[in-house]
Short mmCIF file of C-alpha atoms and ligand atoms in Angstrom, two decimals:
data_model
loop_
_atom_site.label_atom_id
_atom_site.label_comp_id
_atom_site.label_asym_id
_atom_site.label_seq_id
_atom_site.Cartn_x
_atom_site.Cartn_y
_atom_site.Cartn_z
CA UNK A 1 149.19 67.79 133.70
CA UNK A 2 146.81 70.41 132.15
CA UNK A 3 145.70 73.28 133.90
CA UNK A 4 142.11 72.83 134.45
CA UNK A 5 139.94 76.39 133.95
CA UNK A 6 136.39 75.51 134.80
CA UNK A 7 134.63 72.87 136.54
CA UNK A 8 131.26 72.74 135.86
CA UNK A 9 129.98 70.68 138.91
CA UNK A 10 126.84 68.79 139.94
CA UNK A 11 124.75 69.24 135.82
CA UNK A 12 122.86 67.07 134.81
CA UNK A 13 124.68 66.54 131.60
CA UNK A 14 123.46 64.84 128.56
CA UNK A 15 126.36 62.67 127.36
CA UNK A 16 126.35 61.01 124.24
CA UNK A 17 125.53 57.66 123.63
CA UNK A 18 124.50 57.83 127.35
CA UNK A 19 121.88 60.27 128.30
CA UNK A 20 122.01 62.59 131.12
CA UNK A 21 124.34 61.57 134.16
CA UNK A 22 125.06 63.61 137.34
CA UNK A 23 128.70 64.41 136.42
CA UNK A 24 131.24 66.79 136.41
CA UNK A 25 132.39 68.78 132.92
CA UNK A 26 136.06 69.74 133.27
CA UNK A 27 137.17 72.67 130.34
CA UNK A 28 140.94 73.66 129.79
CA UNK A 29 141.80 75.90 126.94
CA UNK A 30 138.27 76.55 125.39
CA UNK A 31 137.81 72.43 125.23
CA UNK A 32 136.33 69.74 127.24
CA UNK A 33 139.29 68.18 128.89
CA UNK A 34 137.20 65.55 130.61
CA UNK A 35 133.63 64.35 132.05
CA UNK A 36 134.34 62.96 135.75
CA UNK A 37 132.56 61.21 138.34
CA UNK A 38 131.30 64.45 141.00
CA UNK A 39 133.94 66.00 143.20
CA UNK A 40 136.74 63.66 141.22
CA UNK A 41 139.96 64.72 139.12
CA UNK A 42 142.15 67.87 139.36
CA UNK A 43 141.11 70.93 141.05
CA UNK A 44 140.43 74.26 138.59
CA UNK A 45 140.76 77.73 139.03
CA UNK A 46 136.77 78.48 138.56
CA UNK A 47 134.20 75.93 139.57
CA UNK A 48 130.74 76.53 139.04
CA UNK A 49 128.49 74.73 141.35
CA UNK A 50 125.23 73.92 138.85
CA UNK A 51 123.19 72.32 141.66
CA UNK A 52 121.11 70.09 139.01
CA UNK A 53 120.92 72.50 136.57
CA UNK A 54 120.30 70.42 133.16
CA UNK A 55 123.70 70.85 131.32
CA UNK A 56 123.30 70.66 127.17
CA UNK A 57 126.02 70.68 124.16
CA UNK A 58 125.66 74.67 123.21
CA UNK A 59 122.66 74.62 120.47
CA UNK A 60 123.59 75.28 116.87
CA UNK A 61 120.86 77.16 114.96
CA UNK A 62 121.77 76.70 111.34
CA UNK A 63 119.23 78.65 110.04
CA UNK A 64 118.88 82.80 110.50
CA UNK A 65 119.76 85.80 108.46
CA UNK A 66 121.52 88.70 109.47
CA UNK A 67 121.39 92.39 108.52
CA UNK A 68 121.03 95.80 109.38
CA UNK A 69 117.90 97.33 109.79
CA UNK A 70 115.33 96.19 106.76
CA UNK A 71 118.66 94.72 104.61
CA UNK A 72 118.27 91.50 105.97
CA UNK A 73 121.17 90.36 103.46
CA UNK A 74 124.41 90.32 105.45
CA UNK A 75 126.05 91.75 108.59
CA UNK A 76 127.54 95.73 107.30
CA UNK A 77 128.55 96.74 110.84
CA UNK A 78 129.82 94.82 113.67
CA UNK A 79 126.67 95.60 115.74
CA UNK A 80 124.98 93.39 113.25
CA UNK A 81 126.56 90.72 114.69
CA UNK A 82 126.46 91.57 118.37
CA UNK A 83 122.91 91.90 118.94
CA UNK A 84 121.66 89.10 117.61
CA UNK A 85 124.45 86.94 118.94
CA UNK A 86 123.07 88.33 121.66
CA UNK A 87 119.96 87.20 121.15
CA UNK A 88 121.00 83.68 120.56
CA UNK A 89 123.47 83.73 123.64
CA UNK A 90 120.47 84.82 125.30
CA UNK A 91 118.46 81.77 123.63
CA UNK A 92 120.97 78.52 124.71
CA UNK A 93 122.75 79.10 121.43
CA UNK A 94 126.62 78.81 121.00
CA UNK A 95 127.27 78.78 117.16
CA UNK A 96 124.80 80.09 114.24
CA UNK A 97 124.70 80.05 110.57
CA UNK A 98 122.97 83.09 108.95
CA UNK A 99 122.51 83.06 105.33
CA UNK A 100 124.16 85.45 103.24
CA UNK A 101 122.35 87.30 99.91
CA UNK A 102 124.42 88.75 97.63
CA UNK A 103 124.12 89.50 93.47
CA UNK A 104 127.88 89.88 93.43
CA UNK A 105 129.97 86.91 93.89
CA UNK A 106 131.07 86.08 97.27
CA UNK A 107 135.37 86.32 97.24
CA UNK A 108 135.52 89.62 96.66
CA UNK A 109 133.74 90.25 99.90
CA UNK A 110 134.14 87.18 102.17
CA UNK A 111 137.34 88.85 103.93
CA UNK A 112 135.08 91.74 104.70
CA UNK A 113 132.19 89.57 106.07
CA UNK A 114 134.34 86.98 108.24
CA UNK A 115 136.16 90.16 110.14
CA UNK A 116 133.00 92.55 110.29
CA UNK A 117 130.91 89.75 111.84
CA UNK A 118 133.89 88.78 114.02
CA UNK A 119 134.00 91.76 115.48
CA UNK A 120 130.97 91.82 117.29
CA UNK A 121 130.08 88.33 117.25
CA UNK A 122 129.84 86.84 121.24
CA UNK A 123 129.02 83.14 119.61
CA UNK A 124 130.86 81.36 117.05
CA UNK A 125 129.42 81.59 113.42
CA UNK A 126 129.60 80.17 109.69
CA UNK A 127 128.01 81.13 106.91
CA UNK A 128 125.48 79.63 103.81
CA UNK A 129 125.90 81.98 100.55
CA UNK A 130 122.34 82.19 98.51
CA UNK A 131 123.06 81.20 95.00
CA UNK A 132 121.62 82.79 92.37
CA UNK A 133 124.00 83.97 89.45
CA UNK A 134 126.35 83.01 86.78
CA UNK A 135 129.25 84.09 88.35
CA UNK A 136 127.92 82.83 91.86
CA UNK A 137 128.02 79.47 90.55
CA UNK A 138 131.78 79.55 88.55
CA UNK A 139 133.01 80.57 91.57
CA UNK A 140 131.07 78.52 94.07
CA UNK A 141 133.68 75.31 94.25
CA UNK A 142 135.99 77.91 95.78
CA UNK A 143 133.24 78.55 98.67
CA UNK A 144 133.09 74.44 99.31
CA UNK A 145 137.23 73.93 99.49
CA UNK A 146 138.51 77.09 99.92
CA UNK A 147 136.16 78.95 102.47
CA UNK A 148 134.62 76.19 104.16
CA UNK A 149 130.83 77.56 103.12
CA UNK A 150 129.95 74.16 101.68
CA UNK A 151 126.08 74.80 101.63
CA UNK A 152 124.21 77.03 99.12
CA UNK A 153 120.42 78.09 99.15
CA UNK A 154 118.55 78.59 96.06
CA UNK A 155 115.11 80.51 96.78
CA UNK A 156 113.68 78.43 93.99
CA UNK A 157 110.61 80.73 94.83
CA UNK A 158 112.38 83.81 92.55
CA UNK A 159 111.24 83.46 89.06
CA UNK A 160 111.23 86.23 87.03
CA UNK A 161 111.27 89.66 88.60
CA UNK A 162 109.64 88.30 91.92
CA UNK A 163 113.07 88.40 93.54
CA UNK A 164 112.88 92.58 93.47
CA UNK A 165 112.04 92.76 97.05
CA UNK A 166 115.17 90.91 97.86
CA UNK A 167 117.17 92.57 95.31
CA UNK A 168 118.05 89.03 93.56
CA UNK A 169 117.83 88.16 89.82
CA UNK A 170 115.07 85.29 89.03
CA UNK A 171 116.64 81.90 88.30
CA UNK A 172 114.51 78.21 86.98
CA UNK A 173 114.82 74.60 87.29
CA UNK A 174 117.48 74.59 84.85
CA UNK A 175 119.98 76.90 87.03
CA UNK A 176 118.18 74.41 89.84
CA UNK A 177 119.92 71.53 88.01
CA UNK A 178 123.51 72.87 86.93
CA UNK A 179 123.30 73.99 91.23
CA UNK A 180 123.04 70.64 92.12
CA UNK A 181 125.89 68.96 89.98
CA UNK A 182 128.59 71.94 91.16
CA UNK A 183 127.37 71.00 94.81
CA UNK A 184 128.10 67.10 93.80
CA UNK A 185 131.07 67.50 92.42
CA UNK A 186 132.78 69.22 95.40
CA UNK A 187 131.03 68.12 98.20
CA UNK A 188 128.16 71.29 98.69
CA UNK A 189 124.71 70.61 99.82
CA UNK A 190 121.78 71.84 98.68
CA UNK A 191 119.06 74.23 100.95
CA UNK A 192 116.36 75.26 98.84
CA UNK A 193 113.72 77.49 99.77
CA UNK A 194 110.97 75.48 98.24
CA UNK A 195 108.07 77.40 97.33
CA UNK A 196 105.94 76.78 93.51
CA UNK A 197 105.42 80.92 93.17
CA UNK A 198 104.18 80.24 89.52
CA UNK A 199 100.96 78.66 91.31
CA UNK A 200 101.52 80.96 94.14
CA UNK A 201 100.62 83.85 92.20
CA UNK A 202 97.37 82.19 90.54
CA UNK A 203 96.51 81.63 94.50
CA UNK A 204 97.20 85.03 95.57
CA UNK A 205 94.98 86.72 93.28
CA UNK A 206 92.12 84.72 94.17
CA UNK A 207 92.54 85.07 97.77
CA UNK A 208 93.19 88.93 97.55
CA UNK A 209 89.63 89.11 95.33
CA UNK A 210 87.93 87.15 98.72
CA UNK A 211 90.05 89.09 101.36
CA UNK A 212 91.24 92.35 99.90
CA UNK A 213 91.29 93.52 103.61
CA UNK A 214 93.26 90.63 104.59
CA UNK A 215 90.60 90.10 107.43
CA UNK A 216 91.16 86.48 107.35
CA UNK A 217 95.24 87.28 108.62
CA UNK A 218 97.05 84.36 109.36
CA UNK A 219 94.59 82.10 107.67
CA UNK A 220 94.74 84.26 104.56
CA UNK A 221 98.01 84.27 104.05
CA UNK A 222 98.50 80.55 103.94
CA UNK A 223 95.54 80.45 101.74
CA UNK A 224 97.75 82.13 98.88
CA UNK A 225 101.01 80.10 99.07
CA UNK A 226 99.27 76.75 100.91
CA UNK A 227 101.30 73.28 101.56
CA UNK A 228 100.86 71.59 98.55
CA UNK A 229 103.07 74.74 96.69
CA UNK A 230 105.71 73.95 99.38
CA UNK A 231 105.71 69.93 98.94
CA UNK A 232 105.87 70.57 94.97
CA UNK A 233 108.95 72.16 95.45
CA UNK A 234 110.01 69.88 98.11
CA UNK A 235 109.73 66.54 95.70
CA UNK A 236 111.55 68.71 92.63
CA UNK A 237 114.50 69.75 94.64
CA UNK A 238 114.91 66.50 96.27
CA UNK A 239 114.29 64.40 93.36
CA UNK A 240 116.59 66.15 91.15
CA UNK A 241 119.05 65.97 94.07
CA UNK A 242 118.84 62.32 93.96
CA UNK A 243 119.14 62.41 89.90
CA UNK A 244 122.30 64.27 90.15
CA UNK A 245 123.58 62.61 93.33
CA UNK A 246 123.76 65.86 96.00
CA UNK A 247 122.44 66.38 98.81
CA UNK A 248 119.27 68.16 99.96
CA UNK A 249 118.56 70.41 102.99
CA UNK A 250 114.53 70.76 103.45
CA UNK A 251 114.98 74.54 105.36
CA UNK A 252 112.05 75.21 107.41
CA UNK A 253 109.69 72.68 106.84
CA UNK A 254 105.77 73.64 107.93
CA UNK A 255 103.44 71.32 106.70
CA UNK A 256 102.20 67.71 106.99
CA UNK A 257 102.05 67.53 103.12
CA UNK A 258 106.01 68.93 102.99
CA UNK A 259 107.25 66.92 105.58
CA UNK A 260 105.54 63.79 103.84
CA UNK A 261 106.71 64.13 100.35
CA UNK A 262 110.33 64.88 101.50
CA UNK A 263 110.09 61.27 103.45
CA UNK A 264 108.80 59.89 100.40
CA UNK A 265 111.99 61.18 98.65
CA UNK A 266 113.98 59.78 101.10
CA UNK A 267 112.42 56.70 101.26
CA UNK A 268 113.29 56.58 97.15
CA UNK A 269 117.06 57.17 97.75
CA UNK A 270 117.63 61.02 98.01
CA UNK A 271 119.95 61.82 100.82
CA UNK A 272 117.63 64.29 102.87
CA UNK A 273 117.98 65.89 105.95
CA UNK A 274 114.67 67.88 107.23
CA UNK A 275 113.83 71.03 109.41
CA UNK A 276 111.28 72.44 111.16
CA UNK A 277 111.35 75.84 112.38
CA UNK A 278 110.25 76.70 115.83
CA UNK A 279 107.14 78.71 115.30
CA UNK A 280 105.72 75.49 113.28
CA UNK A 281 105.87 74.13 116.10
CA UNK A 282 104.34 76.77 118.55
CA UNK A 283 102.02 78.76 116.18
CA UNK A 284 99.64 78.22 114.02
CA UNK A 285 96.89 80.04 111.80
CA UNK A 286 94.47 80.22 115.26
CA UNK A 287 97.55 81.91 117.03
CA UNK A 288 96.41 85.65 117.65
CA UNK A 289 99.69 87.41 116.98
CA UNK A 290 98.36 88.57 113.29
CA UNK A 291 101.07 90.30 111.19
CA UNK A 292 103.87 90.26 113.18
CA UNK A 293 104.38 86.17 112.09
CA UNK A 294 103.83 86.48 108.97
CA UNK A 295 106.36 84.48 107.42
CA UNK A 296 107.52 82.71 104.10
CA UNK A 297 106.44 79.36 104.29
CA UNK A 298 103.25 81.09 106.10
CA UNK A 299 102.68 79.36 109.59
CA UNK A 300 99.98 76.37 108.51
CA UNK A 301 96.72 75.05 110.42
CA UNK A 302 96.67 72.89 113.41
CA UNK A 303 97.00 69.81 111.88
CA UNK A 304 99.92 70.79 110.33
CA UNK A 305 101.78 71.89 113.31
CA UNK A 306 100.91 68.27 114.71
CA UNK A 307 102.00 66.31 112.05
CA UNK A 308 105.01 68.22 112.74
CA UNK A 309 105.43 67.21 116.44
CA UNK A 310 104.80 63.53 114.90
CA UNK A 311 107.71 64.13 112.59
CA UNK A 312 110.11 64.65 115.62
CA UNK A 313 108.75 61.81 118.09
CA UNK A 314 108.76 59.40 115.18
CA UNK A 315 112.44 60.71 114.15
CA UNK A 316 111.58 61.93 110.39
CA UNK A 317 112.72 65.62 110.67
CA UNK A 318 116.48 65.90 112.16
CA UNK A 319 116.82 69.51 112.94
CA UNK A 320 114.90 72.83 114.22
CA UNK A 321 116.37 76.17 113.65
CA UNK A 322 114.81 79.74 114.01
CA UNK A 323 114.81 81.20 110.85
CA UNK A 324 115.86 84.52 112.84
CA UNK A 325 114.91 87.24 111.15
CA UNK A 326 115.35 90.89 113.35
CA UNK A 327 113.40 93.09 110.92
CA UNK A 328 112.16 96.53 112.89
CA UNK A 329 108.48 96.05 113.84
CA UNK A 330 107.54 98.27 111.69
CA UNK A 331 108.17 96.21 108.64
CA UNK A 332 104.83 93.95 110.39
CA UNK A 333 102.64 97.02 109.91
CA UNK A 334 99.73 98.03 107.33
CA UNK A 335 98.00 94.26 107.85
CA UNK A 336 98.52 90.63 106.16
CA UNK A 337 98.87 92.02 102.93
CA UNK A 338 101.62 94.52 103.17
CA UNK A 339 103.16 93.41 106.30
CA UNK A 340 106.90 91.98 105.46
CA UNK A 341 107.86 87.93 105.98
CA UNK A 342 109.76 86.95 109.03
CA UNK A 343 110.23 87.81 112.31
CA UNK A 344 113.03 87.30 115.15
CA UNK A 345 113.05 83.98 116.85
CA UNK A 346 116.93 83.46 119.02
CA UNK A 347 115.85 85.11 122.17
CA UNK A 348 113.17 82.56 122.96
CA UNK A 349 114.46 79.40 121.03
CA UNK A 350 115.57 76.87 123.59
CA UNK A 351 112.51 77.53 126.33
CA UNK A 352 109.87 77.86 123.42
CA UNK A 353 111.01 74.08 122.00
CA UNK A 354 111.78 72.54 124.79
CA UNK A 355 108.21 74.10 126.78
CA UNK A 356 106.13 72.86 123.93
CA UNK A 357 107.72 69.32 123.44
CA UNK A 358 109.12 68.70 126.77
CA UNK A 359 106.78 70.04 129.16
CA UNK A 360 103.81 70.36 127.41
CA UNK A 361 103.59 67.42 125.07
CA UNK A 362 106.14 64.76 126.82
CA UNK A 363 108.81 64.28 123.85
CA UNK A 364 112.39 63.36 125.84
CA UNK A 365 114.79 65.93 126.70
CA UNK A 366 117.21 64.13 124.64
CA UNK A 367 115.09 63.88 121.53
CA UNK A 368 114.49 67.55 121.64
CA UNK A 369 118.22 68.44 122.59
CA UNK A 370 119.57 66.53 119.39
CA UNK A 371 117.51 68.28 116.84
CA UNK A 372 119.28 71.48 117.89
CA UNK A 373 122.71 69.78 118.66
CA UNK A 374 124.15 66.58 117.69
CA UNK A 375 121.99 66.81 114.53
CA UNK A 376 122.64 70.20 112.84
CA UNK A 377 126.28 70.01 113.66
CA UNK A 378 126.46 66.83 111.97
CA UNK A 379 124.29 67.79 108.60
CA UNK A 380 126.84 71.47 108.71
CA UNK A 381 129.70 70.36 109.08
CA UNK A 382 129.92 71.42 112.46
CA UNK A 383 131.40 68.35 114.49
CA UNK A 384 133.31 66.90 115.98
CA UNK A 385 133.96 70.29 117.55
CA UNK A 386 130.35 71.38 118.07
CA UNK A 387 127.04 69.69 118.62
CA UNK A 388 128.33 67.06 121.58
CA UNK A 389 130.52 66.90 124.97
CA UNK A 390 133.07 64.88 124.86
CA UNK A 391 136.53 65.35 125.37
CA UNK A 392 138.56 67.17 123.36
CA UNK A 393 135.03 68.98 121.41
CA UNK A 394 134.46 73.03 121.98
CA UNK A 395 133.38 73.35 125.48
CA UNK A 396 130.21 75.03 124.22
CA UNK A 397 127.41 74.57 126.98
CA UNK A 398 123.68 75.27 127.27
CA UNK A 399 122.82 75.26 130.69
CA UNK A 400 119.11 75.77 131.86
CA UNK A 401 117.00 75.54 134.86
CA UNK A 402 114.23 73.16 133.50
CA UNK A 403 111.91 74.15 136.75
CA UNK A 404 111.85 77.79 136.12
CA UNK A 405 108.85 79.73 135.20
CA UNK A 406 108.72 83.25 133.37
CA UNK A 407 106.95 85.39 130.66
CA UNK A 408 108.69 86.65 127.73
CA UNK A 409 108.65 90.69 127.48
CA UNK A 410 109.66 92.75 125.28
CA UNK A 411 112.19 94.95 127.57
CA UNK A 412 114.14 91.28 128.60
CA UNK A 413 115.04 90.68 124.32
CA UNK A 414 118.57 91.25 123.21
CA UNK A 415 117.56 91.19 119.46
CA UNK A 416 117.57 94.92 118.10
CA UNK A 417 114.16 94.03 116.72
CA UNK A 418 112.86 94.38 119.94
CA UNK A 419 109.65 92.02 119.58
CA UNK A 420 109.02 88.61 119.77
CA UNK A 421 105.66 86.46 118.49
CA UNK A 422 106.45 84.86 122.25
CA UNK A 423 106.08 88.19 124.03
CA UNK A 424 103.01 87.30 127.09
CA UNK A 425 103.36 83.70 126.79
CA UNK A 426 104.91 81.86 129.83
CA UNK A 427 107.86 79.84 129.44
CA UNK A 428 108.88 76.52 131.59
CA UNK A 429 112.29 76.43 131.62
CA UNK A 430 114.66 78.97 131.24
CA UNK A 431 118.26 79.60 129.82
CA UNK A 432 120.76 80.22 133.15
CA UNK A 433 124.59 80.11 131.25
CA UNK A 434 125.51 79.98 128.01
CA UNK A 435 129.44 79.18 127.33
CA UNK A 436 131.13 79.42 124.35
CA UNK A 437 134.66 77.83 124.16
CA UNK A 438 134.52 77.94 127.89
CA UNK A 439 133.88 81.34 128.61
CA UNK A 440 130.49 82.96 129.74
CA UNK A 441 127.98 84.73 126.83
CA UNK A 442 125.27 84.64 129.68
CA UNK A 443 126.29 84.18 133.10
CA UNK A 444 123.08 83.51 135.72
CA UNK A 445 120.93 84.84 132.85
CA UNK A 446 122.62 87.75 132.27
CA UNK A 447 124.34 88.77 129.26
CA UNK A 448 128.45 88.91 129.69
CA UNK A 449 129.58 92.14 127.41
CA UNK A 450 133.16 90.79 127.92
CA UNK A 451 131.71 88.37 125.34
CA UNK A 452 131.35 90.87 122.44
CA UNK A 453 134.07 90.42 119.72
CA UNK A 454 135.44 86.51 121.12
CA UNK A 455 133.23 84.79 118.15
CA UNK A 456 134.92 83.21 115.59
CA UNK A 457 134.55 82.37 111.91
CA UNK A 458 134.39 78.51 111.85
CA UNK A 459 135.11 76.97 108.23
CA UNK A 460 132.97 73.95 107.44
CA UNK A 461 133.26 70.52 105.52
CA UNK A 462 130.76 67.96 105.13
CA UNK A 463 131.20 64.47 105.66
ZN1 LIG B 501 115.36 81.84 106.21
#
């Protein structure tokens, strides 16, 4: 008989295939062991009485990047990795999948990256290597079989010496295409950062001869690199995709126009699988947080961020992810112009999506919880052993009291950015645990430091 651990007693659990039942979640040895009827099975060492407390698969956020200070382009010190797991321990989140920048290829210092991150990392992790050289690209079948990093992002928005700022070498539709055929042959998938810069520029210089104060903020900024530059890029990557037969990952989606003519490319026969970002879905160009969300696709007008919602009741877009960035705030300062792209987003993830579509606009619980579940762990690779609970799976858990009222502030965020584009807004429900292989990152919404260093490396492979 197996030693029960934990008995997680009296959730509201959302089962899958089912929906959520009143039952109890029994973990031995970091996995579920089984679901039971309340009260029933063997007795274990810990039990946790939840009370009703609503009782989710731990969220995966495949989307963030992780750095040090303004090098946004991989973990260099295990602190890296322990505030913002922090941050997404704080946020429901349980595993995470920061993209990694690099102009050097990626074996030489994957050894390096796996243990530094490891060391501080309270939440399991993976990783998605940007592609954007020669070299990258001989060596990336190794990534797909060898290191389990079977998705690669191509910022088809660096042309020429526009990739400066990032410290990455321009590449073009033909390095787009030869991308796509390594990815096919070895069972990668595609995430493009799909932006037209050529037009982008022409844009920009117009707006900055309107608004060379950047007065217009939010609004100005999406004026220079609007939807129709994102959908462009959008069709091209998922056409070719379907030309060469790989798959295509629409990364932060944020427009009506980009979420239509990636449906459209499904509907033709590419194998698509689309996400929003949170702050499409919460912000838009009326929002008065100014600089600090700027951001790269810029946050869009109100229809967009509709059309958006639309795209998740109706069942078009599959995933939501954060697109974490913890640059310092002052990166955000000297106005729209000058102020850098991104912003953190783990601390507040789960009670900003599930606020806004739950409580505030009716979407189901379930509906919501699978876009940041079931759904990503599926498209990365990430089940069976994340992204559900069922026996035998990761007993990774989201727990949250879905009654609870409270205001984000800046002293209560674990991210070593220390802001948030939620700070004054109130939030509906709120994060109480978050368990990771059955142990406690955030215990009663605290966060457990016995946590720091227990995250592991976990090697993908798509199905
Ligand atoms: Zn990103």
């Amino acid at each position: 008989m197996t030693k029960i651990d934990l008995r997680l007693a009296d959730g509201d659990v959302l089962l899958p295939g089912v929906g959520f039942r009143r039952v109890d979640v029994l973990v031995a040895d970091g996995r579920v062991a089984a679901v039971t009827e309340p009260g029933a099975g063997p007795t274990a060492t810990e039990t946790i009485a939840l009370g009703g407390l609503t009782v989710l698969p731990g969220a995966c956020d495949v989307h963030l990047h992780l750095g040090h200070g303004s090098d946004i382009s991989r973990p260099r010190q295990p602190s890296d990795a322990d505030t913002e797991t922090a941050a997404a321990a704080v946020g429901g989140v349980t595993s995470f999948i920061p993209y990694v920048m690099s102009t050097t290829p990626y074996a030489p210092l994957f050894d390096e990256l796996k243990s530094i991150t490891e060391e501080g990392a309270r939440i399991d992790f993976g990783f998605h290597f940007v592609i954007s050289t020669d070299e990258q690209l001989a060596e990336l079948p190794r990534y797909i079989t060898e290191f389990g990093v079977p998705t690669a992002k191509l910022f088809m928005n660096i042309r020429g010496d526009e990739g400066a700022r990032l410290g990455l070498p321009g590449t073009d539709d033909g390095f787009l295409f030869r991308l796509l055929e390594v990815l096919k042959a070895h069972g990668g998938m595609l995430c493009p950062h799909p932006e037209n810069i050529e037009v982008a520029w022409v844009l920009r210089d117009r707006v900055l001869d309107a608004d060379p104060a950047g007065a217009g903020g939010l609004a100005t900024w999406n004026a220079t690199r609007p939807p129709f530059v994102e959908a462009d890029a959008i069709r091209r990557a998922t056409y070719f995709g379907r030309v060469v037969g790989a798959p295509v990952y629409t990364v932060h989606t944020s427009s009506a126009e980009a979420l239509a003519a990636a449906v459209e490319q499904r509907h033709q026969g590419s194998r698509v699988t689309i996400e929003t970002c949170t702050h499409y879905l919460t912000h838009d160009t009326t929002s008065a947080v100014g600089a600090l969300a700027k951001v790269n696709p810029p946050l869009r007008d109100p229809a967009d961020r509709e059309a958006l919602w639309e795209g998740i009741r109706n069942g078009d877009i599959d995933t939501v992810a954060t697109d974490h960035i913890h640059r310092p705030v002052s990166s955000k300062d000297g106005g729209i112009w000058k102020a850098q792209p991104g912003f953190p987003g783990l601390d507040a993830f789960l009670p900003a999506l599930f606020s806004e579509g739950h409580h505030r606009r009716g979407i189901p619980l379930e509906r919501l919880a699978d876009l940041v579940t079931a759904n990503p762990a599926d498209a990365m690779g990430l089940s069976p052993r994340k992204g559900r609970i069922m026996p035998g799976g990761d007993a990774d858990f989201s727990i949250l009291d879905m009654k609870s009222r409270w205001t984000v502030e800046r002293s209560g965020l674990a991210t070593d950015a220390g802001y948030s584009v939620y700070e004054g807004q109130e939030m509906t429900c709120r994060v109480v645990h978050t368990i990771v292989r059955g142990a406690f990152a955030v215990r009663d919404g605290k966060l457990n430091d016995g946590a720091r260093g227990t995250g592991r490396f976990m090697p993908r492979r798509l199905t």
